XYZ file of C-alpha atoms in Angstrom:
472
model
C 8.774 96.552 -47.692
C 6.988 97.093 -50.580
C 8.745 100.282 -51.881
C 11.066 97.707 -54.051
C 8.745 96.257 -55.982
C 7.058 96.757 -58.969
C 3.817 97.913 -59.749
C 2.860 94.582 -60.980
C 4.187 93.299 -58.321
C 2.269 95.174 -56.101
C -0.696 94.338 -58.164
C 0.104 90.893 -57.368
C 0.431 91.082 -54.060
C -3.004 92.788 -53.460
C -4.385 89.932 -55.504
C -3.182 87.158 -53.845
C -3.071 88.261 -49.831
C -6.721 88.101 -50.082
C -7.457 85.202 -51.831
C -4.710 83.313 -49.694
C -7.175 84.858 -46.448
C -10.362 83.238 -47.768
C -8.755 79.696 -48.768
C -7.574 79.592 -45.120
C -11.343 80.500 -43.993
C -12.504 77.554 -46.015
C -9.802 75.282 -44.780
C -10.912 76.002 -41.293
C -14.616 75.806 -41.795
C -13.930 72.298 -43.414
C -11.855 71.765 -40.560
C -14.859 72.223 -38.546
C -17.780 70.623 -40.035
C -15.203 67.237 -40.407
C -14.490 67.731 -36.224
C -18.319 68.448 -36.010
C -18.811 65.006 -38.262
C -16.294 62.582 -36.406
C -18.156 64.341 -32.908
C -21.677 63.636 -33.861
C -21.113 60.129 -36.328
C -20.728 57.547 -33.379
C -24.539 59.106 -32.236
C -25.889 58.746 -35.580
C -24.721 54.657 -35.936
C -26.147 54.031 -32.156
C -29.591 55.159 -33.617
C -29.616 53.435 -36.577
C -27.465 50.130 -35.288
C -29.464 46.765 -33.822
C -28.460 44.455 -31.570
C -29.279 40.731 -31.068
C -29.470 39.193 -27.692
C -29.994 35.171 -26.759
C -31.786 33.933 -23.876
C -31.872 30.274 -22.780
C -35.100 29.640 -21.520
C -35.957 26.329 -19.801
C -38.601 24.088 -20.991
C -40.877 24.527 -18.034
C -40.414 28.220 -18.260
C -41.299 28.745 -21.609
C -45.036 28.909 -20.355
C -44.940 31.927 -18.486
C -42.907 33.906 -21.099
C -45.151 33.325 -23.959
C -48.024 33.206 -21.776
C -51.993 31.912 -22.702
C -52.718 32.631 -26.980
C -48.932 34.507 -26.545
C -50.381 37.716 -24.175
C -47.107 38.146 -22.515
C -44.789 38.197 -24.959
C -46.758 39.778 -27.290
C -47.001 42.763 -24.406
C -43.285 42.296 -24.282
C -42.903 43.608 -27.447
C -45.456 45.747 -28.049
C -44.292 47.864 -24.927
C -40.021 47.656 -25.457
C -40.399 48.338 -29.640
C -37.811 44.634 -29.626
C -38.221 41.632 -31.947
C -38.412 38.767 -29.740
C -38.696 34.637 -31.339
C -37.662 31.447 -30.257
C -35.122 30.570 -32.703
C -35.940 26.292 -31.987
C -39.145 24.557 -32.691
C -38.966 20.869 -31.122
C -41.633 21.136 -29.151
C -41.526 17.321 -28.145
C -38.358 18.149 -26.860
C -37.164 18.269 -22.919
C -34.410 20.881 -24.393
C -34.110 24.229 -23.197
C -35.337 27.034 -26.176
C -33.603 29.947 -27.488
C -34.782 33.459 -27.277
C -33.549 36.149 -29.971
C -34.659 39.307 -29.558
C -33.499 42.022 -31.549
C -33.650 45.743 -31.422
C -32.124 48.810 -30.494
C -29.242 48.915 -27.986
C -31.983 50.380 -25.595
C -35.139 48.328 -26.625
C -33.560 44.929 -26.496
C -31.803 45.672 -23.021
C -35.343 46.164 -21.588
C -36.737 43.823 -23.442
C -33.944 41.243 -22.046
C -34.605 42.945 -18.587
C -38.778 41.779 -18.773
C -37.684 38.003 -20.125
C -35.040 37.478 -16.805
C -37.663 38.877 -14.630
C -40.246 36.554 -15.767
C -37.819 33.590 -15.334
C -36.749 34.265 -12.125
C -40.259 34.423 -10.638
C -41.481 31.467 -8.942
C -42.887 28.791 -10.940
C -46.342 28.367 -11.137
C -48.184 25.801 -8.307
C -50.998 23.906 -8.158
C -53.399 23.795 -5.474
C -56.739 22.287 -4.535
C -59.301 23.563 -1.621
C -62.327 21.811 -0.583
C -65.762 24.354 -0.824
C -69.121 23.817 0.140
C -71.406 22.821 -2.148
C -74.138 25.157 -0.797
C -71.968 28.314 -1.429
C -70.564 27.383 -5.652
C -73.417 29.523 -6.883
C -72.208 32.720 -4.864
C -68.467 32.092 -5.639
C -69.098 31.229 -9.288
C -72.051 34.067 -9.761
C -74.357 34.634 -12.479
C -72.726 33.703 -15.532
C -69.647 33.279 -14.173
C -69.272 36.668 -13.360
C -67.808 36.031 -10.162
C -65.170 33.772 -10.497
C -63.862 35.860 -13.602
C -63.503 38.169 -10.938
C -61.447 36.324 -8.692
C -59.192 35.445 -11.477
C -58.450 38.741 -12.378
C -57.962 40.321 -9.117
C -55.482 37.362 -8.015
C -53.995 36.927 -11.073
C -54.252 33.064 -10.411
C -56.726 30.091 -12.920
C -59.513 28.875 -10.750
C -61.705 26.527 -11.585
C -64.427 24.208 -9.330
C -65.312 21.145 -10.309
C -68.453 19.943 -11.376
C -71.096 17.828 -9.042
C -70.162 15.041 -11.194
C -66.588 14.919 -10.914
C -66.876 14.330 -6.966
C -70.298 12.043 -6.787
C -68.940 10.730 -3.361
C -68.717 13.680 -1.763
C -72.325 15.821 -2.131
C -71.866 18.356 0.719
C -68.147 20.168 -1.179
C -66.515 20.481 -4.274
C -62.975 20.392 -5.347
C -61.378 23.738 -6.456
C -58.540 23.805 -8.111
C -56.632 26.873 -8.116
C -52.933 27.364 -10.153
C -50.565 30.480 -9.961
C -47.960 31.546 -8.001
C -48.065 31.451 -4.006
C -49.011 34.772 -4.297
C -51.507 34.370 -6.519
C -52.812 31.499 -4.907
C -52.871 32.848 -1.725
C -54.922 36.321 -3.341
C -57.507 33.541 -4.710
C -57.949 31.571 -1.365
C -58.691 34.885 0.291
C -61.270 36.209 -1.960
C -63.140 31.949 -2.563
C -62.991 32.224 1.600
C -64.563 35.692 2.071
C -67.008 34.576 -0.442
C -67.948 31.224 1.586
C -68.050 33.360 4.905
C -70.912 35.633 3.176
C -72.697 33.035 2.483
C -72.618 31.295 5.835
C -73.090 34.131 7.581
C -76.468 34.044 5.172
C -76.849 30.547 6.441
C -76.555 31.271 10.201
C -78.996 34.127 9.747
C -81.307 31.730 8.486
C -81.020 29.379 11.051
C -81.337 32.018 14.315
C -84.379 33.200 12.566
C -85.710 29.817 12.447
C -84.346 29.274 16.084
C -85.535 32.396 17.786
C -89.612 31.508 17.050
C -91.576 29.117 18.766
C -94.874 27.363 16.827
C -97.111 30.077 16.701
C -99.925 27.716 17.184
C -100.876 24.094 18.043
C -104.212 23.716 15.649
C -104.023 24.882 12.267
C -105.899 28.149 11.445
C -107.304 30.283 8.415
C -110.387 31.439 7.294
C -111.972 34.657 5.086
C -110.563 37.965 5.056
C -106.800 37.962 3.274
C -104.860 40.888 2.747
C -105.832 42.807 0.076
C -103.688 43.173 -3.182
C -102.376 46.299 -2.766
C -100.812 45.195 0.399
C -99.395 41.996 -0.913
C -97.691 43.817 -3.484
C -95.579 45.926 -0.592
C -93.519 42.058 -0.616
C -91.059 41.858 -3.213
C -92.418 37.885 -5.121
C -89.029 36.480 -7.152
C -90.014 36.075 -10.537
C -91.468 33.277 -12.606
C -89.765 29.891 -12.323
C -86.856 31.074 -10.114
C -86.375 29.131 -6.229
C -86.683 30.898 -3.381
C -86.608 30.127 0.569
C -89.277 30.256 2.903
C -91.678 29.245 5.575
C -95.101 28.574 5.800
C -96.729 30.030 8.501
C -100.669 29.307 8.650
C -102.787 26.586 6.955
C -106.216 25.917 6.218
C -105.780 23.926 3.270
C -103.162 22.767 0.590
C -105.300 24.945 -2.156
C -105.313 28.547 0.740
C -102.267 28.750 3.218
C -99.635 31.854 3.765
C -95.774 31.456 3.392
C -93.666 34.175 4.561
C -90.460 34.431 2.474
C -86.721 34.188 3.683
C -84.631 37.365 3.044
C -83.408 40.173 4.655
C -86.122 41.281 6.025
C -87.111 38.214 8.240
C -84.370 39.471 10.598
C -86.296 42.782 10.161
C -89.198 41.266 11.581
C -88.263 39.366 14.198
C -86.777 42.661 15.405
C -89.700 44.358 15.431
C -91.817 41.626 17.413
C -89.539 42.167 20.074
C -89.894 45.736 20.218
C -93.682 45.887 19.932
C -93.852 43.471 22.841
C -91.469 45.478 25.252
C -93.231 48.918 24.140
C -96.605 47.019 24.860
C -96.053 45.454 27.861
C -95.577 49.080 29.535
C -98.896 50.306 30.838
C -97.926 53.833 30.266
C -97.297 53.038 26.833
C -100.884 51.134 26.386
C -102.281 54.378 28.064
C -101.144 56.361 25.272
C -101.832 54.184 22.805
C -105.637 53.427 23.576
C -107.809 53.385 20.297
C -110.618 56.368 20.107
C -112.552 53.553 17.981
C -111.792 50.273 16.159
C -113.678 49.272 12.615
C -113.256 46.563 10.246
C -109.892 46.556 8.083
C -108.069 49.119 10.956
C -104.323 47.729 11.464
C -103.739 47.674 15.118
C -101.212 46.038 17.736
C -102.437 42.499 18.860
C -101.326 39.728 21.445
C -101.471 35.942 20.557
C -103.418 33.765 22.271
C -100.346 30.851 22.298
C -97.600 33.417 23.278
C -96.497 36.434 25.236
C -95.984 38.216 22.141
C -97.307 41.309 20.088
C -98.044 41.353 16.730
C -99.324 43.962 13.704
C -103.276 42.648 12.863
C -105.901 43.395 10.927
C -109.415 43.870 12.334
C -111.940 41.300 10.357
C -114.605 41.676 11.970
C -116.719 41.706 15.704
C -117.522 39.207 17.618
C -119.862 38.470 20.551
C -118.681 38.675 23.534
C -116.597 41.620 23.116
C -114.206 39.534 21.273
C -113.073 40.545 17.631
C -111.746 38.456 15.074
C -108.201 39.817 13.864
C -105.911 38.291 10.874
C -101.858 38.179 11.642
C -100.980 40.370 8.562
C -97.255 38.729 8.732
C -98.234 35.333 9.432
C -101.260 34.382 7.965
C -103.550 33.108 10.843
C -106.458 34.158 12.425
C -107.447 34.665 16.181
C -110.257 35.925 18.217
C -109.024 38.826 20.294
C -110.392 40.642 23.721
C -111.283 44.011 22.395
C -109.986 45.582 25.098
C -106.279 44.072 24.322
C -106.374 46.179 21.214
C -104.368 49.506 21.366
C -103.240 51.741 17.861
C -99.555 50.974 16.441
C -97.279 53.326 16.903
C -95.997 54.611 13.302
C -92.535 53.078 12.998
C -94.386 49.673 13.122
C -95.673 50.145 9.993
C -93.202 50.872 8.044
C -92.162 46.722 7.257
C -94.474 45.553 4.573
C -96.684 42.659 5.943
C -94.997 39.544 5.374
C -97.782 36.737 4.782
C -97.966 35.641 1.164
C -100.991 33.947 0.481
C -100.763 31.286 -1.368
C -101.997 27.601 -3.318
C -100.210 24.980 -3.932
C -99.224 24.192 -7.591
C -100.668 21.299 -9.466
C -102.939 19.466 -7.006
C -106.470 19.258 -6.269
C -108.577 17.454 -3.933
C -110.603 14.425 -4.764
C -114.011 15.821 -4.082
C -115.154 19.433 -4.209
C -113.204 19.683 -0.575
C -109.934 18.678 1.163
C -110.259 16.273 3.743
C -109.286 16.118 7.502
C -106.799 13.794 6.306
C -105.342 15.706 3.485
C -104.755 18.866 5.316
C -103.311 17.391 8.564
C -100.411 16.234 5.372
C -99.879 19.111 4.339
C -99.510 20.708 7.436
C -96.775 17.850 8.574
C -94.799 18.332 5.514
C -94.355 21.580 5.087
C -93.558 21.953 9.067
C -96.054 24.792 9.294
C -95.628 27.600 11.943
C -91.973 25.538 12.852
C -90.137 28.070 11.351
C -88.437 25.364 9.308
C -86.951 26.423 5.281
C -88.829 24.851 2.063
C -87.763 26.017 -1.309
C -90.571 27.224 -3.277
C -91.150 28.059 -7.058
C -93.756 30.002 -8.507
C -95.474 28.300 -11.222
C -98.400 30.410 -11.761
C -101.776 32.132 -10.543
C -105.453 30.445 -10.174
C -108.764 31.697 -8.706
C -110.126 30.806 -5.404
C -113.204 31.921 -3.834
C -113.301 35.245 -5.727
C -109.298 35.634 -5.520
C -106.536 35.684 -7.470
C -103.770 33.706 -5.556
C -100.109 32.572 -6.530
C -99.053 29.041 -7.235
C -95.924 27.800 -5.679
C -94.323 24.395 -5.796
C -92.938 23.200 -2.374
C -89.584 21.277 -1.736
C -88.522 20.333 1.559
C -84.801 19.612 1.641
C -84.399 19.077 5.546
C -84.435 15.008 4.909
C -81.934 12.507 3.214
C -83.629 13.089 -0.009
C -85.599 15.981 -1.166
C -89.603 15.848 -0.772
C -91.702 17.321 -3.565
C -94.544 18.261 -1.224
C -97.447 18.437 -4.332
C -95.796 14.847 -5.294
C -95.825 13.452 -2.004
C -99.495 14.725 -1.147
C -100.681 12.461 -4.710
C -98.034 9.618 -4.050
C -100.287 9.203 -0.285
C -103.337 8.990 -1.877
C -104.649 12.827 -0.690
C -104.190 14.497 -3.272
C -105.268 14.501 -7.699
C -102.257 15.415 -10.085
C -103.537 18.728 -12.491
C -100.241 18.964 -14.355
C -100.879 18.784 -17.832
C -97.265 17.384 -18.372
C -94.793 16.475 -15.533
C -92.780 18.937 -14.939
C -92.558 17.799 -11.358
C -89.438 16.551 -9.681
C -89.955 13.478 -8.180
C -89.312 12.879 -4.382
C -85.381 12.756 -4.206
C -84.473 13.898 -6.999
C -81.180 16.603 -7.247
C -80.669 17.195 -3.281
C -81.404 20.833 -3.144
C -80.686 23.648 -0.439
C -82.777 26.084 0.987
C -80.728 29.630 0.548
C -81.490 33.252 1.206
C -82.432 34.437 -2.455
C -81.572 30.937 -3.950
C -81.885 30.522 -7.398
C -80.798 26.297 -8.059
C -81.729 27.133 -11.942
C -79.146 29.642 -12.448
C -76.305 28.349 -10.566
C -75.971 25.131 -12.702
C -75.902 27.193 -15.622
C -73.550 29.415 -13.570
C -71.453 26.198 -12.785
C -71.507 25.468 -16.556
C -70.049 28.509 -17.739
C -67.491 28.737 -15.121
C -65.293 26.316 -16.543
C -64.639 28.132 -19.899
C -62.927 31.219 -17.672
C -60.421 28.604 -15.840
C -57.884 31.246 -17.978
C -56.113 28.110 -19.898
């Protein structure tokens, strides 16, 4: 085909085949990259597009969305990437509000998503259960520590109100609690297991009052107290703090032994009952003869006023083969046969002794020495060896007869209105007031109860503080 032309025509032709071949290249290639743009374009304007979306939210739902100092729908949009406002500001208003929130296609539809959820969950409810007074300071804890607790884990505002807010009603309080049932229901649970604990506390007390008889009928003490290395085996609460207990031996209101109330009362009681099975056994007396007996030795004793065995201490020999011995967990003193003696076995020593020995704070007798009188007082009011609870304080130490002893204050709250027993001693004439400045309580005064490891102090400060986490 080419043999007719000429040769610049064939020159021609060589020229423009070529160049004709790479225009169409380019033409395709632009073809390409404009099907490759129209292909990949409507991606590109979903990224960079936003989207508004309205909400009507009803007045009494506008709560829960923004949510106490704006925590929920702050979280809202700190967790979607979405702009979310109300777009109306009457706030006097019984109108329902307008939500805009604004975004990416994806961040506002999730965002929207969160807001319907929140408004179709139940509306918050108010609630109020009735608590005992005697267990606020273990529901409210130190500091409110407790309380905070519940709130969190139930997700629900509790609050309890204050001894003032119900005066006609001194035995419960009013808690108010405000959430959803669920919520509510999660915060019942945990305020009930709370007021179980501490009734079971409160039953514990009581059968360990119940289960011992008076220990004596005549009042007993004398010389020979443990010595300080023993007392320090029991754990004293600290300076100024209330604590339960009983008072188990008297000789005077300046020298008598308290035993206090904790978990280790049960403890005890326990192991009375086993020392007087083991020792009513003959075999087990047998084995348990001593080789020899001396002054301070710790051996297994009966009591004269019971069928019972206890741990003593050996103070000294009498005549008539009869030896003095001093209850190391109670306080009083007994002459013994020495042949009822036998050596403890070892597991009964491993419970510290339990008598405290003690003075009472802030009294003194008229002359150098109480009288009949006086002690006989004492004795009545702070139901010695009747295994009834007295809250006690300790206020300090003072010397006696060579001795260093602790100073408690005494209240009995068994009666109508609390009984300062150091007040009630002076107020009957027995008694001379050595408080520098009176600190006292009078008789009556704030109704207190006697708790294992109670601490009246702390709790109203507890009670205080509890209000400022009622979560708004």
């Amino acid at each position: 085909m080419l043999q007719g032309l000429s040769r610049w025509q064939k020159v021609a032709v060589a020229v423009t085949v070529p160049a004709s071949i790479g225009l169409l290249y380019l033409l395709l290639r632009d073809g390409e990259e404009d099907y490759d743009h129209y292909e990949r374009s409507p991606k590109n304007f979903v990224i960079k597009e936003e989207i508004s979306v309205e909400i009507v939210v009803p007045r009494d739902k506008v709560g829960a969305v923004i949510g106490k100092g704006g925590c929920v729908i702050n979280k809202v949009r700190e967790e979607t990437g979405a702009k979310l406002n109300f777009q109306d500001h009457e706030k006097e208003s019984d109108a329902p509000r307008v939500l805009k929130i604004t975004g990416k296609p994806s961040s506002a539809m999730e965002a929207e998503q969160r807001i319907q959820q929140l408004l179709s969950a139940p509306a918050p409810k108010t609630v109020e259960m009735l608590i005992p007074t005697k267990t606020v300071g273990r529901i409210v804890g130190k500091g409110g520590a407790n309380i905070r607790s519940i709130c969190r884990g139930s997700g629900a505002r509790v609050r309890i109100a204050r001894a003032e807010e119900t005066p006609t009603d001194q035995n419960s309080r009013v808690c108010t609690i405000r959430g959803t049932p669920e919520d509510i229901a999660r915060a019942k649970a945990m305020i009930e297991e709370e007021i179980a604990i501490e009734e079971e506390k409160s039953q514990r007390l009581t059968n360990a009052a119940g289960s011992r008889m008076r220990r004596s009928p005549e009042k007993k003490g004398g010389a020979g107290p443990l010595s300080l290395p023993q007392l320090e085996q029991v754990r004293f609460p600290s300076h100024g703090d209330y604590f339960t207990v009983f008072v188990s031996a008297v000789e005077h209101p300046s020298h008598f032994w308290m035993q206090i109330v904790s978990g280790k009362g049960p403890e005890l009681d326990l192991m009375v009952e086993d020392m007087t099975e083991f020792y009513s056994q003959v075999r087990n007396k047998e084995s348990y003869l001593p080789e020899s007996l001396c002054t301070g030795d710790i051996v297994a004793a009966p009591f004269e006023h019971d069928s019972a065995w206890y741990r003593a201490k050996i103070v000294g020999f009498l005549d008539d083969n009869q030896v003095d011995m001093y209850f190391v967990d109670y306080g009083d003193y007994e002459s013994v046969a020495k042949d009822s003696l036998f050596k403890l076995r070892s597991d009964f020593l491993s419970l510290p002794f339990q008598a405290i020995e003690c003075s009472l704070a802030g009294v003194e007798p008229f002359d150098m020495n109480w009288k009949e009188e006086a002690i006989d007082a004492f004795d009545d009011l702070t139901h010695c060896a009747q295994w009834q609870p007295l809250m006690a304080r300790m206020m300090g130490y003072k010397s006696l007869e060579k001795k260093t002893l602790p100073c408690v204050d005494l209240i009995d709250t068994l009666s109508e209105e609390d009984i300062n027993v150091a007040a009630e001693l002076i107020k009957q004439g027995f008694a001379r007031d050595t408080t520098v400045s009176s600190a006292r309580k009078a008789t009556g005064d704030n109704k207190m109860k006697p708790e294992d490891d109670a601490r009246p102090i702390q709790r109203e400060t507890a009670e205080k503080q509890q209000d400022d986490h009622f979560e708004g």
